[in-house]
mmCIF file of C-alpha atoms in Angstrom:
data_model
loop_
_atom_site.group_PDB
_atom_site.id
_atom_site.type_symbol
_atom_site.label_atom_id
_atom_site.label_comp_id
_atom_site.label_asym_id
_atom_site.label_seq_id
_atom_site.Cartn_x
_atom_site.Cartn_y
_atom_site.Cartn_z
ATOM 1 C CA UNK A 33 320.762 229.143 85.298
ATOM 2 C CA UNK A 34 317.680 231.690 84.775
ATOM 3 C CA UNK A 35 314.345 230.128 86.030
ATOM 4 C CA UNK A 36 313.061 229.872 82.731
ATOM 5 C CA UNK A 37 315.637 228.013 81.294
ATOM 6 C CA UNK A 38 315.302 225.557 84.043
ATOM 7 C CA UNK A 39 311.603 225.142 83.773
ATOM 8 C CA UNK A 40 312.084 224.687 79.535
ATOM 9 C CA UNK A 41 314.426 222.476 80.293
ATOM 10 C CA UNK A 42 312.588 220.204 82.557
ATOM 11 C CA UNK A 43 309.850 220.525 79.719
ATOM 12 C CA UNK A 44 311.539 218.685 77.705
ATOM 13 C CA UNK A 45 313.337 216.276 79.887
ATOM 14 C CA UNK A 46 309.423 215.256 80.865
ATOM 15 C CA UNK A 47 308.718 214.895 76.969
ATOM 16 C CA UNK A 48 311.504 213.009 75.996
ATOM 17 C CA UNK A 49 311.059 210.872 79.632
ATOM 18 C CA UNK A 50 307.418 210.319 78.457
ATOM 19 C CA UNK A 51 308.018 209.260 74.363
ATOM 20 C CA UNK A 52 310.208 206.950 75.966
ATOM 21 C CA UNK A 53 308.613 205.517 79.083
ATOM 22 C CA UNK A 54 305.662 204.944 77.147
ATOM 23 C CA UNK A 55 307.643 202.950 74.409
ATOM 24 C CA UNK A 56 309.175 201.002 76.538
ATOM 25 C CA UNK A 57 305.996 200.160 78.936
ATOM 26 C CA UNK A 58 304.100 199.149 75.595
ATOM 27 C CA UNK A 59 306.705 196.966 74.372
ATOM 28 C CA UNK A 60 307.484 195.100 77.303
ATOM 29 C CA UNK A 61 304.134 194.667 78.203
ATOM 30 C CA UNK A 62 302.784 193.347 75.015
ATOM 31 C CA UNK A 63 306.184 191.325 74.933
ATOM 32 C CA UNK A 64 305.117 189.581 78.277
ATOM 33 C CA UNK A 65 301.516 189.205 77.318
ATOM 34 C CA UNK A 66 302.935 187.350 74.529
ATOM 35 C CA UNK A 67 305.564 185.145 76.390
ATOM 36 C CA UNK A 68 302.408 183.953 79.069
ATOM 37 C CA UNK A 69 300.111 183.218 75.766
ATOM 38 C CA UNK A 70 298.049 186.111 75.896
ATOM 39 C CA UNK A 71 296.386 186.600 72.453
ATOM 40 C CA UNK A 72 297.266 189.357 70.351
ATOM 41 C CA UNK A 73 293.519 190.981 70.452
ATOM 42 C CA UNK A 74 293.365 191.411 73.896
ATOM 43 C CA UNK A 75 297.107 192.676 74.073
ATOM 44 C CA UNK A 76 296.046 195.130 71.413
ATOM 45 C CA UNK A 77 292.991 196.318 73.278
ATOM 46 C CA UNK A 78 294.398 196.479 76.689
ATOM 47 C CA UNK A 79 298.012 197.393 76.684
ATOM 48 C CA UNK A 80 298.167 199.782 73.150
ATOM 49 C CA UNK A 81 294.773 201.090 74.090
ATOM 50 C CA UNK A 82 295.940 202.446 77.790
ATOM 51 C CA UNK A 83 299.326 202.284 77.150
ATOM 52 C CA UNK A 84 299.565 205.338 74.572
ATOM 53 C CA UNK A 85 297.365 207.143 77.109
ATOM 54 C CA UNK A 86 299.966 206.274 79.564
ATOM 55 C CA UNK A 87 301.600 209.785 79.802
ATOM 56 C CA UNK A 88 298.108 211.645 79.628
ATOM 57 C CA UNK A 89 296.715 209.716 82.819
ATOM 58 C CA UNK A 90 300.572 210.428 84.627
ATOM 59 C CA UNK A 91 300.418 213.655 84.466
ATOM 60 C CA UNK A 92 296.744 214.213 84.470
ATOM 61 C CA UNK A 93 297.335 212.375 87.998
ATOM 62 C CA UNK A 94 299.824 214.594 88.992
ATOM 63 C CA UNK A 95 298.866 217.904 87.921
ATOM 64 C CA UNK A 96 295.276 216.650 90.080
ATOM 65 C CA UNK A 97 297.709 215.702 93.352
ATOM 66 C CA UNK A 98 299.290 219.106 93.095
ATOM 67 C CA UNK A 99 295.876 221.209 92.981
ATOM 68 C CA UNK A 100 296.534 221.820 89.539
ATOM 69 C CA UNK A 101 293.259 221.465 88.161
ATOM 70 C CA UNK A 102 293.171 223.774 85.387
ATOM 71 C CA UNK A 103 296.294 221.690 83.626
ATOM 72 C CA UNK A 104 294.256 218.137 84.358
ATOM 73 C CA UNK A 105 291.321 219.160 82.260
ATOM 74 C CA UNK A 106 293.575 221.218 79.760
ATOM 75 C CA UNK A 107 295.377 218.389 79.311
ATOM 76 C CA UNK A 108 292.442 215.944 78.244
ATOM 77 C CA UNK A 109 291.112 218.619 76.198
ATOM 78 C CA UNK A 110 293.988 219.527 74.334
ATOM 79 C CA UNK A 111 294.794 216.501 74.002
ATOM 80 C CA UNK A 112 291.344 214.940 72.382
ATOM 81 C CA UNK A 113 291.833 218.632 70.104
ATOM 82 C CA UNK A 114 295.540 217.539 69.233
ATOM 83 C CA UNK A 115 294.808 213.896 68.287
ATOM 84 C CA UNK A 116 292.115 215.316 66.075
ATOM 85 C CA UNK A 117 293.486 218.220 64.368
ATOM 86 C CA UNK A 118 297.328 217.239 64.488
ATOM 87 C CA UNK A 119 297.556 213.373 64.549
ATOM 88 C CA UNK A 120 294.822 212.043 62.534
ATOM 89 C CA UNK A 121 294.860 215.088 60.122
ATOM 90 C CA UNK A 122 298.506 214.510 59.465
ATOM 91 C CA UNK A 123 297.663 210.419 59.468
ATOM 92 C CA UNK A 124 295.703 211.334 56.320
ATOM 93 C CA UNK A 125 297.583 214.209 54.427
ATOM 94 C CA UNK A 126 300.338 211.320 54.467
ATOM 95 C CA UNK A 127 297.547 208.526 52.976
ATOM 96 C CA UNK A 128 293.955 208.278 52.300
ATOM 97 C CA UNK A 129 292.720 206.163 55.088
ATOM 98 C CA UNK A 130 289.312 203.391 55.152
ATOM 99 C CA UNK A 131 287.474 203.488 57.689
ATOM 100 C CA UNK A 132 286.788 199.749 59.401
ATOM 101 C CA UNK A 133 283.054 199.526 59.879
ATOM 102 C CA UNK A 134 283.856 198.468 63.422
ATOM 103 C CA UNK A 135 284.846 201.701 64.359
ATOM 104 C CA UNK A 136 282.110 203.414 62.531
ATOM 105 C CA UNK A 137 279.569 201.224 64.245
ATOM 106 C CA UNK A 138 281.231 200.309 67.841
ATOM 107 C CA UNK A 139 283.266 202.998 68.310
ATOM 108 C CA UNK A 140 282.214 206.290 66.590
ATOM 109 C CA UNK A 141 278.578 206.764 69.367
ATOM 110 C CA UNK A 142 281.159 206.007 71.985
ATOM 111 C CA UNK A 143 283.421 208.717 71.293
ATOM 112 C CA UNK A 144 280.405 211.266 70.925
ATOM 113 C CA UNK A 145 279.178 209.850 74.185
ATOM 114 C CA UNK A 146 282.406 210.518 75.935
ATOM 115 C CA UNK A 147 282.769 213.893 74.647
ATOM 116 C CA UNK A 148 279.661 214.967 75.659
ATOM 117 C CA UNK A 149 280.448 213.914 78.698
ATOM 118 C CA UNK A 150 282.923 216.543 79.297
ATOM 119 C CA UNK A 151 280.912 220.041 79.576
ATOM 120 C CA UNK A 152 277.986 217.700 81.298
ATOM 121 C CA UNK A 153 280.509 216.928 83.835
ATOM 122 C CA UNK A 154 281.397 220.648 84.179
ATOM 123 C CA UNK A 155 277.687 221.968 84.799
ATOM 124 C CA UNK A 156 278.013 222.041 88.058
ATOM 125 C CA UNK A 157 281.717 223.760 88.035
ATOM 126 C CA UNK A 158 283.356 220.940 88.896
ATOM 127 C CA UNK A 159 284.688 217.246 88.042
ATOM 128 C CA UNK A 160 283.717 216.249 91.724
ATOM 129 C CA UNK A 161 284.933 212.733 93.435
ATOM 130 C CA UNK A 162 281.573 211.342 92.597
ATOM 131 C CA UNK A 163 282.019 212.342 88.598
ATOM 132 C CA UNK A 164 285.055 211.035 88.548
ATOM 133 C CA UNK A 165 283.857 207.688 90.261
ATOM 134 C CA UNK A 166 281.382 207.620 87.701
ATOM 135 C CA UNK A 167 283.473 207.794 84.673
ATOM 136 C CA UNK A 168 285.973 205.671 86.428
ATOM 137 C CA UNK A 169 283.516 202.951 85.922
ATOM 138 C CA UNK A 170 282.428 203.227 82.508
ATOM 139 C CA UNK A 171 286.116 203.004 81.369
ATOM 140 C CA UNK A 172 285.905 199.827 83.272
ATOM 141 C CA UNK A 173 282.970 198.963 81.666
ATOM 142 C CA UNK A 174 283.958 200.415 78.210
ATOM 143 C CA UNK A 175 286.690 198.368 78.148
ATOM 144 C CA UNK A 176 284.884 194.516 79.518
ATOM 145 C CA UNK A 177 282.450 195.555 76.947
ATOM 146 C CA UNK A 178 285.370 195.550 74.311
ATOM 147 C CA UNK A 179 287.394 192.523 75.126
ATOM 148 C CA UNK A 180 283.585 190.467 74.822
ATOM 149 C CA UNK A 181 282.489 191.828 71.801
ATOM 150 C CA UNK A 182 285.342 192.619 69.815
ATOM 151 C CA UNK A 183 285.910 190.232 66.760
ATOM 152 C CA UNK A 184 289.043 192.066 65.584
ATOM 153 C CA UNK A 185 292.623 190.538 65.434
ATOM 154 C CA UNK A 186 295.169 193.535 66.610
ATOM 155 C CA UNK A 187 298.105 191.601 65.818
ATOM 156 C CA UNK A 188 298.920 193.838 62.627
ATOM 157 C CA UNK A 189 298.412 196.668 65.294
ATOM 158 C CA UNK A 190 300.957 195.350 67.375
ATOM 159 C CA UNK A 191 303.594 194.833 65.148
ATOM 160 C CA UNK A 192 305.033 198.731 65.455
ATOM 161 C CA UNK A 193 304.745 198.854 68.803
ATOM 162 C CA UNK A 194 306.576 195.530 69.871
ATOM 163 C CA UNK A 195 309.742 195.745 67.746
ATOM 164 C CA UNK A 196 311.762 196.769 70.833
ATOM 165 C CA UNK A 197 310.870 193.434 72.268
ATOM 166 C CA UNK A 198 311.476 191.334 69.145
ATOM 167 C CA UNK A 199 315.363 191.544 70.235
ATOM 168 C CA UNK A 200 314.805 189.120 73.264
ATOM 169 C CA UNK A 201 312.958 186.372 71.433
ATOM 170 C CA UNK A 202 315.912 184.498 71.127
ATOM 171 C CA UNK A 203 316.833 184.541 74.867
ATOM 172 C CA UNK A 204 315.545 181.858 77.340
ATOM 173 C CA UNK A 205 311.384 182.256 78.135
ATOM 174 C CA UNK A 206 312.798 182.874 81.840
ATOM 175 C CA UNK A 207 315.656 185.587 80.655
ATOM 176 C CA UNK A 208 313.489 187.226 78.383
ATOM 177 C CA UNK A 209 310.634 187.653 80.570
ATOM 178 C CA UNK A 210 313.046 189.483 83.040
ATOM 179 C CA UNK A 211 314.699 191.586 80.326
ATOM 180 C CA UNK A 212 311.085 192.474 79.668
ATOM 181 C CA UNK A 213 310.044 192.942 83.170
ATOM 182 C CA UNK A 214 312.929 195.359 83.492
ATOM 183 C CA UNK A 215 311.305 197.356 80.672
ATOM 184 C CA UNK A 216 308.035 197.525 81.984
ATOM 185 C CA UNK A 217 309.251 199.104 85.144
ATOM 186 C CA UNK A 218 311.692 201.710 83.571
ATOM 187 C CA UNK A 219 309.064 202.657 81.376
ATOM 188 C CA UNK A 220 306.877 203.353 84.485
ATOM 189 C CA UNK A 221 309.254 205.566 86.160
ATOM 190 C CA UNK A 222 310.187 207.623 83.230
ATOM 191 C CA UNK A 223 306.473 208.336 82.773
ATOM 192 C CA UNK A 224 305.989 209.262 86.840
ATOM 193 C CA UNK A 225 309.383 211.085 86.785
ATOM 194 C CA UNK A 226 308.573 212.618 83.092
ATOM 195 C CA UNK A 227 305.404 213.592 84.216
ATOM 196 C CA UNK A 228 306.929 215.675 87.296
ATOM 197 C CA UNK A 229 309.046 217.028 85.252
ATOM 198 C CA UNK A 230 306.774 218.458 82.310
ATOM 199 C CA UNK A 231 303.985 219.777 85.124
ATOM 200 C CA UNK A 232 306.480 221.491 87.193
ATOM 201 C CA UNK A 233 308.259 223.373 83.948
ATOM 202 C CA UNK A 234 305.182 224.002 82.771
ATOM 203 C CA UNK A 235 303.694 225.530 85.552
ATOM 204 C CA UNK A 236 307.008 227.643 85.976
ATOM 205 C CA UNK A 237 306.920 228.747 82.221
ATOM 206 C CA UNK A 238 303.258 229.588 82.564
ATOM 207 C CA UNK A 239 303.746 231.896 86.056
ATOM 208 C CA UNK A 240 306.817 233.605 84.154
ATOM 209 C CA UNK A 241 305.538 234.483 80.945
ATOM 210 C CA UNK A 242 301.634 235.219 82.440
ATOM 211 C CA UNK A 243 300.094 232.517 80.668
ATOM 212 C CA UNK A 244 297.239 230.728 82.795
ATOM 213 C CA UNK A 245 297.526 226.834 83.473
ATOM 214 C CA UNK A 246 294.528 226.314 81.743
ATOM 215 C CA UNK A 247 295.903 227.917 78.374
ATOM 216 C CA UNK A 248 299.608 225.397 79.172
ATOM 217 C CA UNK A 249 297.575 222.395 79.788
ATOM 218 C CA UNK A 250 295.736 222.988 76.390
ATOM 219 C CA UNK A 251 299.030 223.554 74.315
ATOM 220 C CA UNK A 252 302.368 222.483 75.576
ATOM 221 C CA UNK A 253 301.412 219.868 78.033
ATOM 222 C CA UNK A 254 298.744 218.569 75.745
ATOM 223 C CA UNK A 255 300.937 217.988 72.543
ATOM 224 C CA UNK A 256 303.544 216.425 74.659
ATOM 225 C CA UNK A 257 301.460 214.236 76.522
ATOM 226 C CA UNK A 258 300.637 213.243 72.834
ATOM 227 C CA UNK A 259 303.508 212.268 71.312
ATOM 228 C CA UNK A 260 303.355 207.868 71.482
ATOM 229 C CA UNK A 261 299.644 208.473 69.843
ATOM 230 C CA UNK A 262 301.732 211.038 67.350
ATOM 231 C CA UNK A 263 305.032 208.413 66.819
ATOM 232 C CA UNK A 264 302.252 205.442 66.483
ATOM 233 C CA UNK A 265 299.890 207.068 64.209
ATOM 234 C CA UNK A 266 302.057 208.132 62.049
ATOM 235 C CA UNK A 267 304.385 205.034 61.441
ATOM 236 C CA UNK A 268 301.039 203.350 60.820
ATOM 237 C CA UNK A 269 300.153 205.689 57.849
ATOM 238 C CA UNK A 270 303.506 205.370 56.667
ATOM 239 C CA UNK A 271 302.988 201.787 56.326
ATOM 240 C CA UNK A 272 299.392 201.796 54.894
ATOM 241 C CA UNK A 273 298.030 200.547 58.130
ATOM 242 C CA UNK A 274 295.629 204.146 58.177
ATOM 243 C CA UNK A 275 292.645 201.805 60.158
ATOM 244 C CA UNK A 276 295.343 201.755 63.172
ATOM 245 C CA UNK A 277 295.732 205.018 63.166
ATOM 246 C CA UNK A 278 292.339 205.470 63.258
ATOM 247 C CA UNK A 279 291.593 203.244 65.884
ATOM 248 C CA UNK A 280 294.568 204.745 68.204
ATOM 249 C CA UNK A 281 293.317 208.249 67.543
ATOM 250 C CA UNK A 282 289.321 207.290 68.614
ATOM 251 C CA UNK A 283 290.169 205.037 71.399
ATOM 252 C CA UNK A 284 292.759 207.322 72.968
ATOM 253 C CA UNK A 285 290.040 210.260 72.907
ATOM 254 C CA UNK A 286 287.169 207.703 74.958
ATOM 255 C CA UNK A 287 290.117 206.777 77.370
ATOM 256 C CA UNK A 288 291.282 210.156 77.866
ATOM 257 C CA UNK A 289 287.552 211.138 78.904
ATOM 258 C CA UNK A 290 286.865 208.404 81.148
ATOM 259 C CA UNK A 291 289.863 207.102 82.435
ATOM 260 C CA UNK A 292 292.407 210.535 82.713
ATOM 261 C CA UNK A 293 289.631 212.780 83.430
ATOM 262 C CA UNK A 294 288.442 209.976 86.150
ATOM 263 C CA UNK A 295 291.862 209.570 87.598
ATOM 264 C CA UNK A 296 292.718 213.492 87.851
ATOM 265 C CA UNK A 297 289.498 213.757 89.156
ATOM 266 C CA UNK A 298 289.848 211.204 91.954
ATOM 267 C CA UNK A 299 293.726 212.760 92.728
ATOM 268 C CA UNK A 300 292.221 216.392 93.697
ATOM 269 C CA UNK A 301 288.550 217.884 92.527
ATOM 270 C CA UNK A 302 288.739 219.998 88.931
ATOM 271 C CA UNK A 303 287.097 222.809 89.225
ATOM 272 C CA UNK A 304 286.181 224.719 86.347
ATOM 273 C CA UNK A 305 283.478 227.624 84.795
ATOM 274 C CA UNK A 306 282.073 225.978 81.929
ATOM 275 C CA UNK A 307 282.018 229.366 80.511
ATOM 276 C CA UNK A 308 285.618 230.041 81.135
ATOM 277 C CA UNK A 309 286.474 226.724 78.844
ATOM 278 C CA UNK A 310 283.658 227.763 76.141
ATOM 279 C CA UNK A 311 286.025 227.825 73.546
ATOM 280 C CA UNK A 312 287.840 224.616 74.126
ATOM 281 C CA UNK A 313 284.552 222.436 74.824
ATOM 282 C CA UNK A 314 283.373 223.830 71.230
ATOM 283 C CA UNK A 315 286.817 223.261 69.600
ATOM 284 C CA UNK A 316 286.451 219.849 70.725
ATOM 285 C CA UNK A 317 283.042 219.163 69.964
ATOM 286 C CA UNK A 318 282.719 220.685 66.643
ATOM 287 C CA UNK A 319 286.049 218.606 65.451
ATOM 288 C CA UNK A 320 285.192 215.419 67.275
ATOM 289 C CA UNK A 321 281.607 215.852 65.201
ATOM 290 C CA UNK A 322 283.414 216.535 62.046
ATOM 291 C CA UNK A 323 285.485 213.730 62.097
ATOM 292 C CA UNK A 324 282.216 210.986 63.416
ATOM 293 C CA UNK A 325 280.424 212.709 60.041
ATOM 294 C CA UNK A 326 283.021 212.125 57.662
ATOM 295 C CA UNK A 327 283.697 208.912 58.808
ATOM 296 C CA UNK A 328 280.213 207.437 59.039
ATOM 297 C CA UNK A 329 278.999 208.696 55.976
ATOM 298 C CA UNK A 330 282.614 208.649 53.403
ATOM 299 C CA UNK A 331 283.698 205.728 55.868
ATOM 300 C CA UNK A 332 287.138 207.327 54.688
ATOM 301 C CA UNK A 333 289.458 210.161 55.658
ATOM 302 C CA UNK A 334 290.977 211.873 52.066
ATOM 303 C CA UNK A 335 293.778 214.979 52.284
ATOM 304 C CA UNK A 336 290.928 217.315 51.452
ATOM 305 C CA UNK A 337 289.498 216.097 55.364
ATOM 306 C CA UNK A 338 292.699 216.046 56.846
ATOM 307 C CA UNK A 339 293.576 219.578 55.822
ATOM 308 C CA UNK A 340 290.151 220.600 57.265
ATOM 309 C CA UNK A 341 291.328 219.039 60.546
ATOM 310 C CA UNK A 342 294.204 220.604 60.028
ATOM 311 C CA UNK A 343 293.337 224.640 59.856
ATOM 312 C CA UNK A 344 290.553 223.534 62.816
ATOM 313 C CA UNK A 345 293.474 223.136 64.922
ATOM 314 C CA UNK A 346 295.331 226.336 63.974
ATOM 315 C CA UNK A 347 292.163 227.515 64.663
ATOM 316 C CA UNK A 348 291.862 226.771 67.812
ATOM 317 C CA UNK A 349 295.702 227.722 68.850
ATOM 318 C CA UNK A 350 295.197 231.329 67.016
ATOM 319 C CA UNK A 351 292.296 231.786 69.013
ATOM 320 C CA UNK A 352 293.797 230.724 72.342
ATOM 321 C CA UNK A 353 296.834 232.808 71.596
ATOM 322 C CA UNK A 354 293.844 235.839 71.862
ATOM 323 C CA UNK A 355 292.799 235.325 74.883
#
């Protein structure tokens, strides 16, 4: 088999691994929060929140192991951009979506906050160990300060993303704790194994075909990486539930800053021009700021917005595709 077949095809074994792993560690994890009386709101703000982040913080882990650095922080911003000008554009072409003053007052200054975070932490050239300590603990913080002042119920939230689980209600508390246990840790190696597998083809396919990490980790890797916040947006849309998709988009974009960043960071030091990533700090700041406006002042997301998003993002990829 030619090497580039190979490395497409472990491409998208590491997808599919990932859309998968990440189902099933969100499902049997909120299943077992469940089954030990956990309430739904802090299921919904622990295990959704860093759960569809799950394959982001894998690979952004192993792409920082490997040296890779250029992927890592590709692979946060391209996948902030994606969220953005893919998921919740698409979210609201399908349905004009209300925006929950929660997230308008709680969440919006925290997602410019994070995001500014980003070319700060690059001013120096580098994510260093010390950075990435630092934002390490505010996503520690972030989220005490969410499970204490959070009012919210998520059970509505949770109801798309625990249907796998609903199957072992009628089994024994002990049996269906195991069944669940056993889908907790499958869905944890298919994310480690999937995110191998989607680094090392995508490194391969980049070295072939002369395209830099950077520009992989901002396209392929960061749309793939994306797809549970894609599959749960968009269900949630679907079924008129447009604040979850809301919510999933803005707190996957804070996590991916402070915990992914933090945890690449930690596995092996990013190191970066801020000129060199110019374009994609912009492309995220200028949506990220678009999206804040409409929603503080509208405090709704209509087609007209979405499409905006939309062309923003194919934007941004016709650009890239310059350079």
């Amino acid at each position: 088999m030619p090497q580039i077949a190979w490395d497409i095809a472990q491409i998208v074994l590491g997808l599919a691994m990932l859309y998968f792993g990440a189902e099933w560690l969100i499902a049997g994890a909120a299943g077992l929060a469940r089954s030990f009386g956990i309430k739904p709101l802090i299921i919904g703000l622990t295990v959704v929140a860093y759960g569809t982040s799950a394959p982001e913080l894998v690979v952004g882990i192993s792409a920082g192991i490997r040296g890779q650095g250029a992927i890592a922080l590709g692979n946060v911003i391209g996948s902030n951009i994606a969220n953005l000008g893919l998921i919740l554009a698409m979210a609201a072409l399908i349905r004009t979506t209300q925006v929950d003053r929660q997230i308008v007052v709680r969440e919006l200054p925290v997602l410019l906050a994070t995001t500014a975070l980003v070319p700060l932490s690059l001013l120096d050239g580098q994510v260093s160990m010390f950075e990435a300590g630092g934002l390490l603990g505010l996503a520690v913080a972030y989220t005490g300060w969410m499970l204490v002042t959070s009012k919210r119920d998520s059970t509505e939230a949770l109801k798309h993303v625990a249907e796998d689980a609903a199957a072992a209600a009628v089994m024994s508390p002990q049996r269906k704790r195991s069944v669940l246990g056993a889908l907790v840790f499958a869905g944890l190696i298919f994310l480690v194994a999937g995110g191998h597998f989607l680094v090392t083809g995508a490194v391969g396919v980049a070295r072939i075909a002369g395209m830099s990490e950077r520009i992989i980790g901002l396209t392929i890797v960061a749309v793939g990486t994306s797809i549970p916040e894609l599959a749960t947006s968009l269900v949630a849309a679907v079924r008129g539930h447009g604040d979850i998709a809301i919510g999933n988009v803005v707190g996957s974009n804070i996590f991916n800053v402070l915990l992914v960043l933090a945890a690449a960071g930690l596995a092996g030091e990013i190191h970066a021009n801020l000129g060199d990533v110019a374009l994609d700090v912009f492309a995220l700041g200028a949506m990220t700021l678009f999206a804040a406006v409409v929603m503080a002042t509208r405090r709704r997301i209509t087609r007209i917005e979405g499409t905006i998003l939309l062309l923003g993002y194919i934007a941004f990829l016709s650009a890239l595709s310059l350079q």
